[in-house]
XYZ file of C-alpha atoms in Angstrom:
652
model
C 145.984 52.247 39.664
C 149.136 54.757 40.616
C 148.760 56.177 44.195
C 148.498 59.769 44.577
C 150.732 60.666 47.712
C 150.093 64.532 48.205
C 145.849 63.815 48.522
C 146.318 62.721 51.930
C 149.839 64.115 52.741
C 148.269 67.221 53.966
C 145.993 65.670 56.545
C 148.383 63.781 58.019
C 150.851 66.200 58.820
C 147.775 68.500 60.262
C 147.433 64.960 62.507
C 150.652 65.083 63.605
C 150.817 68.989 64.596
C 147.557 68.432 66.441
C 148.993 65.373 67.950
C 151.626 67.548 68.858
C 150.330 70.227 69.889
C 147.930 67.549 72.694
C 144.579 69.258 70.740
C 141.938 66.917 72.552
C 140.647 63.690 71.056
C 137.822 64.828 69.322
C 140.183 67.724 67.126
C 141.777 64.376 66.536
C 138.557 62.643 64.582
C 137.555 65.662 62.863
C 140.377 65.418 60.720
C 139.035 62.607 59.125
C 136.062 64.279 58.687
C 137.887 67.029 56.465
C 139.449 63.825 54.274
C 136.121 62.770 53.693
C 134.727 66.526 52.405
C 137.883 66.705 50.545
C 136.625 63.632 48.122
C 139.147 61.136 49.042
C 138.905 57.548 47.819
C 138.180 54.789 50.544
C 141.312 53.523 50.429
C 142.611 57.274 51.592
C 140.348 57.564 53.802
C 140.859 53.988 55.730
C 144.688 54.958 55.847
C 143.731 58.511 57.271
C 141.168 56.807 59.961
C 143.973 54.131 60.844
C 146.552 57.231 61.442
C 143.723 58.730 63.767
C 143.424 55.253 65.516
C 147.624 55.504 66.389
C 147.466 59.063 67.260
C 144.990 58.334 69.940
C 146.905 55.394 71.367
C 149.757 57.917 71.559
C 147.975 60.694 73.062
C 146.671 58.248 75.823
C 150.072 56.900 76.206
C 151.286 60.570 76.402
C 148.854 61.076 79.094
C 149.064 58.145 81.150
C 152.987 59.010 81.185
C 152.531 62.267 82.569
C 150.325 61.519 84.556
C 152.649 58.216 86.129
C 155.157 61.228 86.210
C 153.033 63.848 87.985
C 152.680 60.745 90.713
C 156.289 59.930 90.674
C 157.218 63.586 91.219
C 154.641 63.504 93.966
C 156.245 60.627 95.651
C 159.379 62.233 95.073
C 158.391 65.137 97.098
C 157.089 63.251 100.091
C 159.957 61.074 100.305
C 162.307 64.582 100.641
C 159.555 65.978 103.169
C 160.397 62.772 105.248
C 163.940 62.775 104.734
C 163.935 66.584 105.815
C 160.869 65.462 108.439
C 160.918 68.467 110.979
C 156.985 68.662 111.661
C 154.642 65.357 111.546
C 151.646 67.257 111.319
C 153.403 69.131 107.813
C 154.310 65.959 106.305
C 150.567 64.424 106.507
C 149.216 67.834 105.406
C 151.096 67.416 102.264
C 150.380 63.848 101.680
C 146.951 64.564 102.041
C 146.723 67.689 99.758
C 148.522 65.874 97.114
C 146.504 62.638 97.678
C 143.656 64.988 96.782
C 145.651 66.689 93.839
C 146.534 64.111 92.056
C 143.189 61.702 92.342
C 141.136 64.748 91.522
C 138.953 64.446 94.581
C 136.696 66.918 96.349
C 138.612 65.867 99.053
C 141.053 64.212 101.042
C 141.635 62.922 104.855
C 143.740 60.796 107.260
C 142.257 59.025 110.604
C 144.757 57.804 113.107
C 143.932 55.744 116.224
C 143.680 56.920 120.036
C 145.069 54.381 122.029
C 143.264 56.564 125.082
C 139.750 56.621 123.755
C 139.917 52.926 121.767
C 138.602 54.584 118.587
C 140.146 56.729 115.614
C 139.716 60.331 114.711
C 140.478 62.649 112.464
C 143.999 63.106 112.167
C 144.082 65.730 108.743
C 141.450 66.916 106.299
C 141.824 68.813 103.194
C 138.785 70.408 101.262
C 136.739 69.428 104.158
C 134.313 72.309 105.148
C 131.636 70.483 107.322
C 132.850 70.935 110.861
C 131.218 67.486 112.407
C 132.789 65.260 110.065
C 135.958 66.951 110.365
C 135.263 65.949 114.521
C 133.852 62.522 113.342
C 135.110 59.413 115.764
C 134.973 55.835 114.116
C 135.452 52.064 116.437
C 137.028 49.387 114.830
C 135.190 48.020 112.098
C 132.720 50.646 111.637
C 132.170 52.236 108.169
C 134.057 52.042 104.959
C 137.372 53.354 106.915
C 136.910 50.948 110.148
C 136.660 47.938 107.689
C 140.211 49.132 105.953
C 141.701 49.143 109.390
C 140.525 45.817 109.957
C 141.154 44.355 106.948
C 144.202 46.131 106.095
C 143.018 46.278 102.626
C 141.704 49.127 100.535
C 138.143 49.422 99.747
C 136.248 51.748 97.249
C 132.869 52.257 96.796
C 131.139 54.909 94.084
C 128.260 55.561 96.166
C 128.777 55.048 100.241
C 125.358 56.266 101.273
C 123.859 52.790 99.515
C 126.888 50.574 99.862
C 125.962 48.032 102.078
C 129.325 46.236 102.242
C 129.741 48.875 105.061
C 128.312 48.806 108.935
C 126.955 52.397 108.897
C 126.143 54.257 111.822
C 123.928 57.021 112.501
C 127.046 59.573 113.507
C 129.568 58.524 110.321
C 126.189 58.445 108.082
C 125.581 61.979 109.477
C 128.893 63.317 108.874
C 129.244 62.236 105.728
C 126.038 63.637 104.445
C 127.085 66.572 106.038
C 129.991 66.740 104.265
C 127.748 65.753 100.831
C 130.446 62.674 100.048
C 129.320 59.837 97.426
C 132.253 58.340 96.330
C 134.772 57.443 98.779
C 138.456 55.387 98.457
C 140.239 54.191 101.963
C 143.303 52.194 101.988
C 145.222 51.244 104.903
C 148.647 53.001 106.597
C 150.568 49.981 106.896
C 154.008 49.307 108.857
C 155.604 46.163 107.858
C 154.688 43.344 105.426
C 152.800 39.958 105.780
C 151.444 38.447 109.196
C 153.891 40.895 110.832
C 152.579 44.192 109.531
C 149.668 46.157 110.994
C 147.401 49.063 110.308
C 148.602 52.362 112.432
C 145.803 54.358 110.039
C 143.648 55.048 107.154
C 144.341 57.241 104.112
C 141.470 58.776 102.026
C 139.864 60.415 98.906
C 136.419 61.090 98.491
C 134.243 62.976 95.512
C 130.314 64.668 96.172
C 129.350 62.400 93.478
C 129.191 58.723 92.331
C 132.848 58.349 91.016
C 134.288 54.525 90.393
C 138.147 54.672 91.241
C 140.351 52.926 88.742
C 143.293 50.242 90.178
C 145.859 53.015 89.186
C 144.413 55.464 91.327
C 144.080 52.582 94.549
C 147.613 52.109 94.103
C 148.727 55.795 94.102
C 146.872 56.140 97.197
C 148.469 53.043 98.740
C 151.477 54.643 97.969
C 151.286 57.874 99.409
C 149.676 55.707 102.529
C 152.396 53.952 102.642
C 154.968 57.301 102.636
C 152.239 58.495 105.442
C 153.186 54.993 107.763
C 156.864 56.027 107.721
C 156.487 59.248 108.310
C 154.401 58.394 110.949
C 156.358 55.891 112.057
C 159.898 57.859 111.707
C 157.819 60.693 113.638
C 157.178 58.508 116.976
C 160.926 56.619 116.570
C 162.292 60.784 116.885
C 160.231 61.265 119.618
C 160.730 58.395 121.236
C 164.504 59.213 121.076
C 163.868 62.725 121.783
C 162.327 61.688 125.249
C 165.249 59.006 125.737
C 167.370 62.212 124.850
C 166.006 64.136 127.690
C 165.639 61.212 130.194
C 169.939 60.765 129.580
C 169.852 64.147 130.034
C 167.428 64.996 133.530
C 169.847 61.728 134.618
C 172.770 63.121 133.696
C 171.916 66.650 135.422
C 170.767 64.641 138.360
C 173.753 62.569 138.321
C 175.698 65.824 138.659
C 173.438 67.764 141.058
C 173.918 64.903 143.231
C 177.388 64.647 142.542
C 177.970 68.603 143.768
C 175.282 68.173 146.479
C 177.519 65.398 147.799
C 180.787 67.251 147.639
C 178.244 70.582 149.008
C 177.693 68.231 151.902
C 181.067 66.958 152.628
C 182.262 70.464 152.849
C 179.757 71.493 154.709
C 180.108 68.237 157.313
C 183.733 69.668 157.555
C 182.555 73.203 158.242
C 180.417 73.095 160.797
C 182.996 70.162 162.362
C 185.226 72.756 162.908
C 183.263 75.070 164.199
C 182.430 72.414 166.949
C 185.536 71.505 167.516
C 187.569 75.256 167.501
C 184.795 75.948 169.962
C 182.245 78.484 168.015
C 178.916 79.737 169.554
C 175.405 79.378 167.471
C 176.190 82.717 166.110
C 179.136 81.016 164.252
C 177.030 77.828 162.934
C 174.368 80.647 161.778
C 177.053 82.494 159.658
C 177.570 79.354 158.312
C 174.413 78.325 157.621
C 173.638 82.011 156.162
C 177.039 81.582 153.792
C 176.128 77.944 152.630
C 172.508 78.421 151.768
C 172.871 82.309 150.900
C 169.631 83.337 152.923
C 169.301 85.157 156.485
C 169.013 82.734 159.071
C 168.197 83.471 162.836
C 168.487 80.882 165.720
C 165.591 80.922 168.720
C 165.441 79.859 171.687
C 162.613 77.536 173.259
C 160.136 80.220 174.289
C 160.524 81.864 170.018
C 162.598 84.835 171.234
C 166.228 85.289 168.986
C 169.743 84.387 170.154
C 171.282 85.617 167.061
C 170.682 86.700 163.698
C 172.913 86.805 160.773
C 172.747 88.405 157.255
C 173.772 86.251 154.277
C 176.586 87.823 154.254
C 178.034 87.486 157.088
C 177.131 90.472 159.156
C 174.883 90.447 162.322
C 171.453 91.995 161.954
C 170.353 94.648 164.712
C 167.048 95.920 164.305
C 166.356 93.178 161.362
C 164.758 89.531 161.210
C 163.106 88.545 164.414
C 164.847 91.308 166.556
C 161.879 92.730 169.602
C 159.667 89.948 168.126
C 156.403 89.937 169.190
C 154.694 87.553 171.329
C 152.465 86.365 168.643
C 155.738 86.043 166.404
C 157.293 83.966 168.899
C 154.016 81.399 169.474
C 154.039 81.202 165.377
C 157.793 80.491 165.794
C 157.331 77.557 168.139
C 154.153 75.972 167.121
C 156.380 75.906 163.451
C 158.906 74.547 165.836
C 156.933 71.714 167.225
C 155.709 71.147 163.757
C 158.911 70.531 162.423
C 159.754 68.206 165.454
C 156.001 66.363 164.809
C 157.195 65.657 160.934
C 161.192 65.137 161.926
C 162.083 67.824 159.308
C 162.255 71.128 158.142
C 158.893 73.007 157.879
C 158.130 76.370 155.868
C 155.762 78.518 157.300
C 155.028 81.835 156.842
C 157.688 82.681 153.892
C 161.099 81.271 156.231
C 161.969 77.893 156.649
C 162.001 76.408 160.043
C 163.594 73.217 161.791
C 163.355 72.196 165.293
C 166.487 72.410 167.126
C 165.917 68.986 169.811
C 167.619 67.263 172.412
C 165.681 64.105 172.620
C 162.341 65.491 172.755
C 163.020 68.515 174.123
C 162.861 71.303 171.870
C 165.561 73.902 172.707
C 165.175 76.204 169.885
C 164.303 76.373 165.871
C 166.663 77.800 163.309
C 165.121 79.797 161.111
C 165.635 80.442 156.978
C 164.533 83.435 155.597
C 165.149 84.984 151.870
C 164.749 81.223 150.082
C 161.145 80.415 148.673
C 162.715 77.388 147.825
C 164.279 74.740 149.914
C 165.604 71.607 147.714
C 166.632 68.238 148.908
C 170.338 68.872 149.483
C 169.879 71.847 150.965
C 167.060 70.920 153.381
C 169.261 68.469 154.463
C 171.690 70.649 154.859
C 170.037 73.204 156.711
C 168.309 70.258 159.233
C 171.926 68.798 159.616
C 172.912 72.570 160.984
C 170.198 71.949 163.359
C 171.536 69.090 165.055
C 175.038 70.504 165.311
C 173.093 73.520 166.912
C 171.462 71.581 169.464
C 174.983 70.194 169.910
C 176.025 73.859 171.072
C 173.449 74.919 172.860
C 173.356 71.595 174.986
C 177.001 72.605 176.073
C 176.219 76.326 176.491
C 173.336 75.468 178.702
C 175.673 72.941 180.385
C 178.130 74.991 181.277
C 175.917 77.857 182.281
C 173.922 76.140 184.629
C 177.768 74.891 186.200
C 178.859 78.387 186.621
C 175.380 79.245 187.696
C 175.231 77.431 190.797
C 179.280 78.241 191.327
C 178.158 82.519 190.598
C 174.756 81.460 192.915
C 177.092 81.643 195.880
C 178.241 84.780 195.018
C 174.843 86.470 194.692
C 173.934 85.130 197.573
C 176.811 86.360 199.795
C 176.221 90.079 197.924
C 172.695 89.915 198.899
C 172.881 88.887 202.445
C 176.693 90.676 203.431
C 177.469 93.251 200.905
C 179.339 95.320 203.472
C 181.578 92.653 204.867
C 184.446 92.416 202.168
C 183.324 94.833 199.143
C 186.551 94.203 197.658
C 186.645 90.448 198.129
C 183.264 90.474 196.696
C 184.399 92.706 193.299
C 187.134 90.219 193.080
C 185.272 86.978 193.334
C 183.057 88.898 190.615
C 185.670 89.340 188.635
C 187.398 85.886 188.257
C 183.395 84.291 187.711
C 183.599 86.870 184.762
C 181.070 89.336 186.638
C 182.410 93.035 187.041
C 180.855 94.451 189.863
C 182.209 97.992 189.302
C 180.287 97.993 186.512
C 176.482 98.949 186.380
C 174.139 95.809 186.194
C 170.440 95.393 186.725
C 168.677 93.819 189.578
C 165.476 91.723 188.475
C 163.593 89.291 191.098
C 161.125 86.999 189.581
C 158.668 85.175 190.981
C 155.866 82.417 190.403
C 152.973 80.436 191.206
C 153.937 76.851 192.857
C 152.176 75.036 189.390
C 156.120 76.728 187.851
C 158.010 77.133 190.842
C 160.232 74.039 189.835
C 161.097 74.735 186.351
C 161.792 79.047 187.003
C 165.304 78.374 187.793
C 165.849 76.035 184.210
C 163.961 78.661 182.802
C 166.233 81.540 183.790
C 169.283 79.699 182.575
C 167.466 79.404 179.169
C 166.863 83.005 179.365
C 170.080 84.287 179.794
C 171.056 82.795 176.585
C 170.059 85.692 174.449
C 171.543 88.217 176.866
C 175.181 89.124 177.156
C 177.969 87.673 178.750
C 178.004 88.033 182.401
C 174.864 87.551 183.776
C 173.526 85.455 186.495
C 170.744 83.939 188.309
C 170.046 82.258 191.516
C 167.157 81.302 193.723
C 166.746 83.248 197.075
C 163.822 83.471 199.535
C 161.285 81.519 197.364
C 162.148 83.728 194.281
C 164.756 84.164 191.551
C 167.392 87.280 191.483
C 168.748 87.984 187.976
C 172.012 90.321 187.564
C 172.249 91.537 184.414
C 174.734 94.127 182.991
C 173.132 97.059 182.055
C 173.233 98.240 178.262
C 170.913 100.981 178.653
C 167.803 99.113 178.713
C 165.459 100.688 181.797
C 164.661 98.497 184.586
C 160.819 98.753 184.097
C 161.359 97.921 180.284
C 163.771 94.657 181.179
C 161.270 93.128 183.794
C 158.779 93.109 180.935
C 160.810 91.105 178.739
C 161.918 88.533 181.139
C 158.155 88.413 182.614
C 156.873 87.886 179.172
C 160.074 85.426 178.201
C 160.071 83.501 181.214
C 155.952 83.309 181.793
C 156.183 81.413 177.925
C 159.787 79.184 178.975
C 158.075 78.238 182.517
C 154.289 77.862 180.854
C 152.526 79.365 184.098
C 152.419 83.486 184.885
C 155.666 84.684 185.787
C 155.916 88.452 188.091
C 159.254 89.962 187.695
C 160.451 93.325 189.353
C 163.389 95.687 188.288
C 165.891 98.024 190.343
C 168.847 99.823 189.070
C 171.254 100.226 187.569
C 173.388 99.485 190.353
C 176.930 99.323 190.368
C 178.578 97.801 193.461
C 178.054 95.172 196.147
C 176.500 97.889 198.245
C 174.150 99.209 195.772
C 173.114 95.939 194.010
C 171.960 94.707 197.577
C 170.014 97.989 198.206
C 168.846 96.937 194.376
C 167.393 94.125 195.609
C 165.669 95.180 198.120
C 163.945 97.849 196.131
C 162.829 94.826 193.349
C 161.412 92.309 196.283
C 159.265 95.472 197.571
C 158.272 96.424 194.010
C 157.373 92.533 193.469
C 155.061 92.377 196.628
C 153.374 95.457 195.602
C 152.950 94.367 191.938
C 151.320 90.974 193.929
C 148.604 93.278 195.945
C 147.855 95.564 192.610
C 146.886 92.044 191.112
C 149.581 92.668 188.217
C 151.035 88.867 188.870
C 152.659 87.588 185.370
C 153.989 91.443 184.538
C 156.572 92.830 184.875
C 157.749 96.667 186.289
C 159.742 99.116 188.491
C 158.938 101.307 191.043
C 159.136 104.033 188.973
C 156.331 102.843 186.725
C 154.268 102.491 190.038
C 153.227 106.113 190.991
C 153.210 107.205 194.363
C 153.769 103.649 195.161
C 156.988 103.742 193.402
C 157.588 106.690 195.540
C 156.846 104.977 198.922
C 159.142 101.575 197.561
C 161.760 103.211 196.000
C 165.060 103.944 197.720
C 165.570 107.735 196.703
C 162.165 108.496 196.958
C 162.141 110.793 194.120
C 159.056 113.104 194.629
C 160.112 115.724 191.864
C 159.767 112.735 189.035
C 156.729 111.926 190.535
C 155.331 114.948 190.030
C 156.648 115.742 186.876
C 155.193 112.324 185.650
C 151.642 113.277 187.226
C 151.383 116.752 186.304
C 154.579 117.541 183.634
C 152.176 118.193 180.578
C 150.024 120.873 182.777
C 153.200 122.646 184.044
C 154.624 122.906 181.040
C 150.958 124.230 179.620
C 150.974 127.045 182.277
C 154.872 128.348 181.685
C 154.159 128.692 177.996
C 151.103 129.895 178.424
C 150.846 132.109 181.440
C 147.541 129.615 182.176
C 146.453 128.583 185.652
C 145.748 124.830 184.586
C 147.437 123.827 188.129
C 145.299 125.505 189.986
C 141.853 125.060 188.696
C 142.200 121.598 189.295
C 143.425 122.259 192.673
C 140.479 123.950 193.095
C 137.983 121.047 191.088
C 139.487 118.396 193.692
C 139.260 120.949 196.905
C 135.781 121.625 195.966
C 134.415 117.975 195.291
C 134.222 118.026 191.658
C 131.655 120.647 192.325
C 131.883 122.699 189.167
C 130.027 125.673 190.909
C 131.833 125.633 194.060
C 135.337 125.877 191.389
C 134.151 129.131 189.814
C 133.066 130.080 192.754
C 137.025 129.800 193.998
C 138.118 130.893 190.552
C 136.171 133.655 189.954
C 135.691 132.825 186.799
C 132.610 131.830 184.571
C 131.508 128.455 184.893
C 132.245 127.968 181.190
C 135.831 128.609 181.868
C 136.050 125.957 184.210
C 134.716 123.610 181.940
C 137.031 124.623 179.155
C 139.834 124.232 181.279
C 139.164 121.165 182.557
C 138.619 120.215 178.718
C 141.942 121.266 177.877
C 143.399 119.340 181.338
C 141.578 116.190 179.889
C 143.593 116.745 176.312
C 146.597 117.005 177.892
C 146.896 114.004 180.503
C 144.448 111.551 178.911
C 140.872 110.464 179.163
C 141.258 108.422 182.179
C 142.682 111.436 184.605
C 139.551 111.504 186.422
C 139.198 108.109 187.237
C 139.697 107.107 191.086
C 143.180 105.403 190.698
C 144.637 108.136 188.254
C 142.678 110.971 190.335
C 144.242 109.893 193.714
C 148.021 110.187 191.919
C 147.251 113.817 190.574
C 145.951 115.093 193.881
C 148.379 113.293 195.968
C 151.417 115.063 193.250
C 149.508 118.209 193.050
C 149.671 118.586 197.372
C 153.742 117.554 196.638
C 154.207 120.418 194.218
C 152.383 123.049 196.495
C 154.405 121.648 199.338
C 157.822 122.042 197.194
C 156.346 125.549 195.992
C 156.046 126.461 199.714
């Protein structure tokens, strides 16, 4: 029978433009389904059916090779996301978003272990929205992803909740019901090969219903797994060089710190070597100190009070750091101090830095660092280095003081006892022990109980450390005369100091009285006889560990002192009242005349007034504003009336 080509012609070439077009499989069948309508023989119509048959091997074929290249092109990506790897955390999220992209899962997670806790957790989830499985914790061997990491094979199972290949617990069971997952695939992370490689994690992708997961789609997931190990693994090698990195580097920074601390400390050795041996003072070691360790530093002596103080820069500080401290400065200062000595090295208390300054166990001082919060290694030890070539210097200063002391000691004693023999002689010996006489000095006497009477003369020598050059003690009669050049600080005002100074140096009470200023054998004798009568009175007025002049003592002062100067006495009794009544035209002066001559009697006073009784009592309101609260008490009441007879005397 001849063939008749064009019958079926037609449908075939519709076959092939569906074909190429990828119509789905069953626009693929119906054509044969139009041949049969169209009245085609059998034989037509088993060479039409046969055409289908290829068409659909080629359209799975078709598909399978895209999607082996959608895979490939997924690999392709993950291997340049670990080639550029910048961020561990971005690589995984990729691998699991495409692990979930190209299986076609609901979605997709990684578990890592914690080496801490013993267990693995969630490393990355993607499509997850139930927040406890994304928080879930699995042990070894527990669930479908514990027996992949024990195993280190992959495991799949089309419905977990009633797989009972798996040990389920109640926490995974919970979190992955609350995450609604069915079908679940886990295969292992893996680094290395054979007996020698070992499971670092698990990779997975899981549906929300029964799903069975084909050996193609196991071993794209064991591939991107396998891209998750080395990025994983290339992740911890970079960070394990990254911390080598920095561990070269803190050595190498260390290496040089120590380096320029050692050179720092060589120069310094040299520095302050010099300064020993050209003969510098503490001030010189604490300029320095203050250069090398850019910070203010201030050197005390053994009872907290300041021998010198020097800027950073160089320059002395007057009225600055530590200058007039007060006494409760000083005891923080030493109890720092003995700190320091307790722990052998520097202490910081109170915002400065503070190191004992010893010889032996006696602590002569502290050196003190103020302006640096922060004190490191090298420079503590440089600072507590400066210490010791401090103590160095004040040893000798103390040394040689206490020589010329007892050599000057003669001299104060021959000015005390002959000042009228040889003035001249006298001024000269003065001047070749470095002691003008011609000029004006202070006389101070101290005295103390027998409990301190041995260590007052040590004492004073350590107290004339932070005064200037050319001053002098020495013991006579039981006490201790001081000469001190006078800089304009009153004689009332310096007894204070040294009784407060040498009371904390001596550790018992410590009375000191002050004459002057004096200049000349003659009057520095006459000196010290005013200061040994102000000293016995300030013994009777029970004033023992103070310190005064007779100035400062009232009338008293007027009976001790040499001049007996009654008008200052008055003026200091009754100066504010005076002054009152000349500006005023007042009579302030004498209504209180007239309160003391009439008892305190406020009747009797108006009486002698002739004024209101409300008058007196305003006056004596204004007398109380203008001396003080305390002018009627007995002790202040006796010095008014005994300056207000003086000033009608001098009036008469």
């Amino acid at each position: 029978m001849p063939q008749k080509p064009t019958s079926v012609a037609p449908h075939l070439r519709r076959l092939l433009e569906l074909l190429a077009a990828g119509a789905p499989a069953e626009d693929l069948g119906a054509v044969a389904a139009e041949v049969r309508r169209s009245g085609a023989d059998a034989q037509d119509l088993a060479e039409v059916e046969q055409a289908i048959e290829a068409a659909l091997r080629v359209q799975s074929t078709l598909r399978q090779h895209r999607r082996r290249e959608a895979e490939l092109t997924a690999l392709f990506d993950t291997a340049g996301d670990l080639a550029s790897l910048r961020d561990l955390d971005a690589v995984l999220r990729s691998i699991v978003r495409r692990a979930r992209m190209l299986l076609g899962t609901d979605t997709a997670y990684l578990t890592l272990p914690d080496e801490e806790a013993g267990d693995t957790y969630m490393r990355v989830t993607d499509g997850s929205v139930s927040e406890l499985f994304q928080n879930l914790r699995l042990q070894l061997g527990e669930g479908l992803g514990g027996l992949v990491a024990q195993t280190a094979r992959p495991y799949a199972s089309p419905d977990y909740r009633t797989d009972a290949r798996f040990h389920h617990t109640d926490s995974i069971d919970a979190g992955v019901l609350d995450e609604g997952l069915v079908a679940i695939l886990g295969v292992p992370l893996l680094l290395g090969s054979g007996t020698g490689g070992h499971v670092i994690g698990v990779l997975f992708a899981a549906d929300r219903s029964a799903r069975a997961f084909s050996p193609d789609e196991v071993a794209l997931l064991c591939s991107l797994a396998d891209h998750a190990a080395i990025a994983i693994d290339t992740a911890k090698a970079m960070a394990d060089t990254r911390v080598a990195l920095a561990g070269l580097a803190e050595a190498n920074a260390v290496i040089r710190e120590h380096s320029a601390a050692m050179q720092r400390a060589e120069e310094s050795h040299d520095r302050l070597t010099d300064l020993v041996l050209r003969g510098g003072d503490v001030s010189d070691v604490a300029t320095a100190v203050a250069g090398l360790l850019k910070g203010d530093v201030a050197v005390h002596d053994g009872s907290g009070w300041p021998l010198t103080m020097v800027s950073r820069d160089g320059a002395a500080l007057m009225g600055g750091i530590g200058e007039g401290a007060s006494t409760a400065d000083s005891a923080a200062l030493i109890a720092a101090a003995e700190s320091s000595r307790a722990a052998a090295h520097t202490v910081f208390h109170d915002g400065r830095w503070v190191c004992a300054v010893l010889a032996g166990q006696e602590l002569l001082g502290c050196l003190v660092l103020y302006g640096r919060p922060e004190l490191d290694g090298p420079d503590r030890r440089l600072f507590e280095r400066s210490s010791v070539v401090t103590s160095l210097l004040l040893l000798l200063r103390r040394s040689v003081a206490e020589t010329e002391n007892r050599v000057r000691g003669d001299l104060i004693a021959d000015l005390l006892t002959t000042p009228d023999r040889d003035p001249a002689g006298l001024v000269d010996r003065g001047r070749r022990l470095g002691i003008d006489l011609n000029r004006p000095h202070l006389l101070l006497v101290a005295e103390t109980g027998a409990a301190g009477r041995e260590r007052l003369a040590s004492a004073a020598v350590q107290y004339l450390f932070g005064t200037v050059s050319g001053s002098v003690s020495a013991e006579r009669a039981g006490a201790l005369v001081l000469l001190l050049p006078y800089d304009g600080t009153g004689p009332g005002e310096a007894a204070r100091g040294a009784a407060e100074q040498l009371t904390q140096l001596v550790g018992a009470p410590v009375t000191v009285a002050g004459a002057g200023p004096a200049t000349g054998p003659r009057a520095i004798a006459d000196a010290h006889a005013e200061s040994s009568r102000c000293l016995r009175a300030l013994h009777v007025l029970g004033r023992d560990g103070t310190g005064a002049c007779a100035a400062e003592l009232g009338f008293l002062g007027v009976l001790l002192g040499k001049d007996h100067d009654v008008d200052g006495f008055v003026a200091a009794a009754l100066g504010p009242l005076l002054e009152y009544d000349a500006q005023r035209g007042t009579q302030l002066v004498r209504t209180l005349h007239a309160y003391f001559g009439c008892g305190g009697s406020l009747t009797l006073a108006k009486e002698e007034l002739h004024v209101h009784v409300n008058t007196v009592v305003q006056r004596l309101d204004r007398i109380q504003a203008l001396l003080g609260p305390d002018w009627n008490s007995p002790e202040q009441a006796l010095e008014i009336q005994l300056a207000l007879r003086l000033h009608l005397l001098s009036d008469s």
